[in-house]
Amino acid sequence: MLVKFVFILVLIAFTQSCKEKTSRSNSYYNDSESNYYYEDEEAYPDDTYCADVDYYNPDTGARSNYTLNVEVEDNEVTVIHFSRGWLDSSEFSSEALDEDGYCSIRLYDGRQFDIQITGSGCSFSDGYRIESDIEDEIAAVTCPRCGFSKYEYDTYCNDCENLLENTCSRCGGFEYYVYGGLCSSCKDDDNEGW
Ligand SMILES: [Zn+2]
Ligand SMILES: [Zn+2]
């Protein structure tokens, strides 16, 4: 009997709070509710979209255009998809789309992606192409001898260049401007042999 009574009380309390909510939203909370509806009708609901992407690397001057899939969340671009890889919040802070579906994203390393959404997710993208382009870009600024960074116009990094220029190719001794040839003491040895 007591259990039944408590149950009824709870039921009443529940009905009361429902009533309260309803009357509230009809008056005071009207504004925030209409805002909420507006958000619901945002131009780009959370999904994957096809985008026209202008890529620019200010370090190398590389500039290219790609069709890529991007993910939108809360009207912001949060992920740029390649074919195997992708860029996300670990590389950039997401940017809000304007009413035309455009935003410009700058990665923490300075590379820039101008993104224009063109429609719903595309089944064919330039994911492979941008991946191989970026690999080439990285290769262009990576020393093939030691793997550290180098200038694009140099074959090797300064350290390696210096080593090659000033190291005897036979004994490994240091001498300026041997350019991969022999140091003077190795040359002397050769001459003595004659
Ligand atoms: Zn090097
Ligand atoms: Zn030598």
Short mmCIF file of C-alpha atoms and ligand atoms in Angstrom, two decimals:
data_model
loop_
_atom_site.label_atom_id
_atom_site.label_comp_id
_atom_site.label_asym_id
_atom_site.label_seq_id
_atom_site.Cartn_x
_atom_site.Cartn_y
_atom_site.Cartn_z
CA MET A 1 0.00 0.00 0.00
CA LEU A 2 2.80 2.35 0.94
CA VAL A 3 4.69 1.40 -2.22
CA LYS A 4 1.70 2.29 -4.32
CA PHE A 5 1.41 5.66 -2.60
CA VAL A 6 5.08 6.51 -3.23
CA PHE A 7 4.65 5.50 -6.83
CA ILE A 8 1.73 7.88 -7.25
CA LEU A 9 3.73 10.67 -5.61
CA VAL A 10 6.59 10.12 -8.00
CA LEU A 11 4.16 10.09 -10.88
CA ILE A 12 2.68 13.39 -9.78
CA ALA A 13 6.11 14.93 -9.34
CA PHE A 14 7.10 13.76 -12.80
CA THR A 15 3.98 15.19 -14.39
CA GLN A 16 4.58 18.48 -12.59
CA SER A 17 8.12 18.81 -13.86
CA CYS A 18 6.97 18.05 -17.38
CA LYS A 19 4.37 20.77 -17.14
CA GLU A 20 6.98 23.17 -15.85
CA LYS A 21 9.26 22.50 -18.78
CA THR A 22 6.48 23.00 -21.26
CA SER A 23 5.35 26.29 -19.82
CA ARG A 24 8.93 27.49 -19.56
CA SER A 25 9.78 26.81 -23.15
CA ASN A 26 6.62 28.56 -24.23
CA SER A 27 7.71 31.79 -22.68
CA TYR A 28 11.14 32.52 -21.31
CA TYR A 29 13.14 29.94 -23.25
CA ASN A 30 11.64 30.73 -26.61
CA ASP A 31 14.69 32.60 -27.84
CA SER A 32 17.21 29.89 -27.11
CA GLU A 33 14.88 27.36 -28.64
CA SER A 34 14.61 29.23 -31.91
CA ASN A 35 18.42 29.44 -31.95
CA TYR A 36 18.53 25.74 -31.54
CA TYR A 37 16.29 25.26 -34.55
CA TYR A 38 18.51 27.55 -36.55
CA GLU A 39 21.53 25.38 -35.74
CA ASP A 40 19.62 22.33 -36.80
CA GLU A 41 19.14 23.84 -40.23
CA GLU A 42 22.82 24.67 -40.74
CA ALA A 43 23.92 24.51 -44.36
CA TYR A 44 26.41 21.68 -43.75
CA PRO A 45 25.14 19.15 -41.19
CA ASP A 46 27.79 16.82 -39.72
CA ASP A 47 28.93 14.57 -42.57
CA THR A 48 31.67 13.93 -45.14
CA TYR A 49 31.74 16.33 -48.08
CA CYS A 50 33.56 16.64 -51.36
CA ALA A 51 35.76 19.74 -51.49
CA ASP A 52 37.87 21.70 -53.92
CA VAL A 53 41.15 22.20 -52.04
CA ASP A 54 43.94 24.66 -52.82
CA TYR A 55 47.14 23.53 -51.16
CA TYR A 56 50.06 25.85 -50.48
CA ASN A 57 53.36 25.20 -48.73
CA PRO A 58 55.07 28.54 -47.99
CA ASP A 59 58.35 26.74 -47.14
CA THR A 60 58.76 25.17 -50.58
CA GLY A 61 56.44 27.39 -52.62
CA ALA A 62 54.55 24.25 -53.68
CA ARG A 63 51.00 25.03 -54.76
CA SER A 64 48.40 22.59 -56.07
CA ASN A 65 44.70 21.98 -56.42
CA TYR A 66 42.97 18.78 -55.35
CA THR A 67 39.53 17.25 -54.94
CA LEU A 68 39.39 15.78 -51.44
CA ASN A 69 36.86 14.53 -48.91
CA VAL A 70 36.56 16.56 -45.73
CA GLU A 71 34.61 15.92 -42.54
CA VAL A 72 32.37 18.62 -41.11
CA GLU A 73 31.33 18.76 -37.46
CA ASP A 74 29.41 21.66 -35.91
CA ASN A 75 29.84 23.55 -39.18
CA GLU A 76 33.65 23.29 -38.92
CA VAL A 77 36.05 21.28 -41.07
CA THR A 78 37.65 18.82 -38.64
CA VAL A 79 39.32 16.25 -40.93
CA ILE A 80 40.94 16.44 -44.39
CA HIS A 81 41.10 12.98 -45.95
CA PHE A 82 43.83 11.75 -48.30
CA SER A 83 43.80 8.16 -49.54
CA ARG A 84 45.48 6.30 -46.68
CA GLY A 85 46.27 9.24 -44.42
CA TRP A 86 44.40 12.27 -43.17
CA LEU A 87 44.90 15.53 -41.31
CA ASP A 88 42.94 16.29 -38.16
CA SER A 89 43.01 18.30 -34.93
CA SER A 90 46.54 17.07 -34.18
CA GLU A 91 47.67 19.16 -37.19
CA PHE A 92 45.30 22.14 -37.15
CA SER A 93 42.53 23.81 -35.19
CA SER A 94 39.25 23.41 -37.04
CA GLU A 95 37.80 26.34 -38.94
CA ALA A 96 34.17 27.36 -39.33
CA LEU A 97 32.68 27.27 -42.82
CA ASP A 98 31.21 30.51 -44.12
CA GLU A 99 27.73 30.52 -45.68
CA ASP A 100 29.22 29.51 -49.06
CA GLY A 101 30.94 26.44 -47.58
CA TYR A 102 34.44 27.95 -47.68
CA CYS A 103 37.17 28.05 -45.06
CA SER A 104 40.93 28.42 -44.95
CA ILE A 105 42.95 26.12 -42.70
CA ARG A 106 46.55 26.69 -41.73
CA LEU A 107 48.38 23.70 -40.28
CA TYR A 108 50.59 24.22 -37.25
CA ASP A 109 53.60 23.73 -39.58
CA GLY A 110 52.44 26.63 -41.78
CA ARG A 111 51.03 24.70 -44.77
CA GLN A 112 47.72 26.05 -45.98
CA PHE A 113 44.51 24.44 -47.25
CA ASP A 114 41.81 26.63 -48.81
CA ILE A 115 38.69 24.50 -48.76
CA GLN A 116 35.53 24.98 -50.82
CA ILE A 117 32.83 22.39 -50.29
CA THR A 118 31.33 21.36 -53.62
CA GLY A 119 28.84 18.65 -52.62
CA SER A 120 28.31 15.41 -50.77
CA GLY A 121 31.22 13.00 -50.26
CA CYS A 122 33.04 12.11 -53.49
CA SER A 123 33.91 8.50 -54.38
CA PHE A 124 36.89 9.57 -56.49
CA SER A 125 39.32 12.00 -54.87
CA ASP A 126 42.91 13.12 -55.45
CA GLY A 127 43.97 11.44 -52.20
CA TYR A 128 46.76 9.43 -53.85
CA ARG A 129 48.04 12.41 -55.79
CA ILE A 130 48.35 14.73 -52.77
CA GLU A 131 50.04 11.96 -50.79
CA SER A 132 52.69 11.38 -53.45
CA ASP A 133 53.10 15.14 -53.98
CA ILE A 134 53.72 15.64 -50.27
CA GLU A 135 56.16 12.69 -50.24
CA ASP A 136 58.07 14.38 -53.08
CA GLU A 137 58.00 17.65 -51.20
CA ILE A 138 59.42 16.01 -48.09
CA ALA A 139 62.06 14.20 -50.15
CA ALA A 140 63.10 17.52 -51.69
CA VAL A 141 63.96 18.94 -48.27
CA THR A 142 65.41 15.75 -46.74
CA CYS A 143 69.10 14.93 -47.03
CA PRO A 144 69.42 11.52 -48.78
CA ARG A 145 72.63 10.82 -46.89
CA CYS A 146 71.61 11.42 -43.25
CA GLY A 147 67.83 11.95 -43.35
CA PHE A 148 67.94 15.38 -41.72
CA SER A 149 66.51 18.45 -43.39
CA LYS A 150 68.27 20.24 -46.24
CA TYR A 151 67.58 23.13 -48.61
CA GLU A 152 65.60 22.15 -51.68
CA TYR A 153 68.34 23.41 -54.05
CA ASP A 154 71.13 21.49 -52.29
CA THR A 155 71.84 17.82 -52.94
CA TYR A 156 72.82 17.17 -49.32
CA CYS A 157 72.45 19.00 -46.02
CA ASN A 158 75.19 21.44 -44.99
CA ASP A 159 76.82 18.92 -42.64
CA CYS A 160 76.98 16.20 -45.29
CA GLU A 161 78.03 18.69 -47.96
CA ASN A 162 80.81 19.81 -45.64
CA LEU A 163 81.87 16.22 -44.98
CA LEU A 164 81.93 15.32 -48.67
CA GLU A 165 83.78 18.47 -49.61
CA ASN A 166 86.39 18.16 -46.93
CA THR A 167 86.88 14.44 -46.33
CA CYS A 168 89.39 12.23 -48.08
CA SER A 169 87.61 9.42 -49.90
CA ARG A 170 90.35 6.91 -49.00
CA CYS A 171 91.43 7.52 -45.40
CA GLY A 172 88.49 9.63 -44.23
CA GLY A 173 90.92 12.29 -43.02
CA PHE A 174 89.77 15.90 -42.91
CA GLU A 175 91.13 18.30 -45.47
CA TYR A 176 89.49 21.32 -47.03
CA TYR A 177 88.15 21.10 -50.58
CA VAL A 178 89.07 17.52 -51.49
CA TYR A 179 85.54 17.14 -53.00
CA GLY A 180 85.44 13.39 -52.65
CA GLY A 181 89.03 13.03 -53.85
CA LEU A 182 92.22 12.21 -51.90
CA CYS A 183 93.86 14.21 -49.16
CA SER A 184 97.45 15.40 -49.67
CA SER A 185 98.94 12.67 -47.50
CA CYS A 186 97.19 9.92 -49.51
CA LYS A 187 98.39 11.65 -52.69
CA ASP A 188 101.92 11.68 -51.27
CA ASP A 189 101.67 7.96 -50.53
CA ASP A 190 100.66 7.33 -54.13
CA ASN A 191 103.54 9.46 -55.45
CA GLU A 192 106.05 7.67 -53.23
CA GLY A 193 104.96 4.38 -54.73
CA TRP A 194 106.05 5.52 -58.16
ZN ZN B 1 72.97 15.07 -44.46
ZN ZN B 2 93.52 10.51 -47.25
#
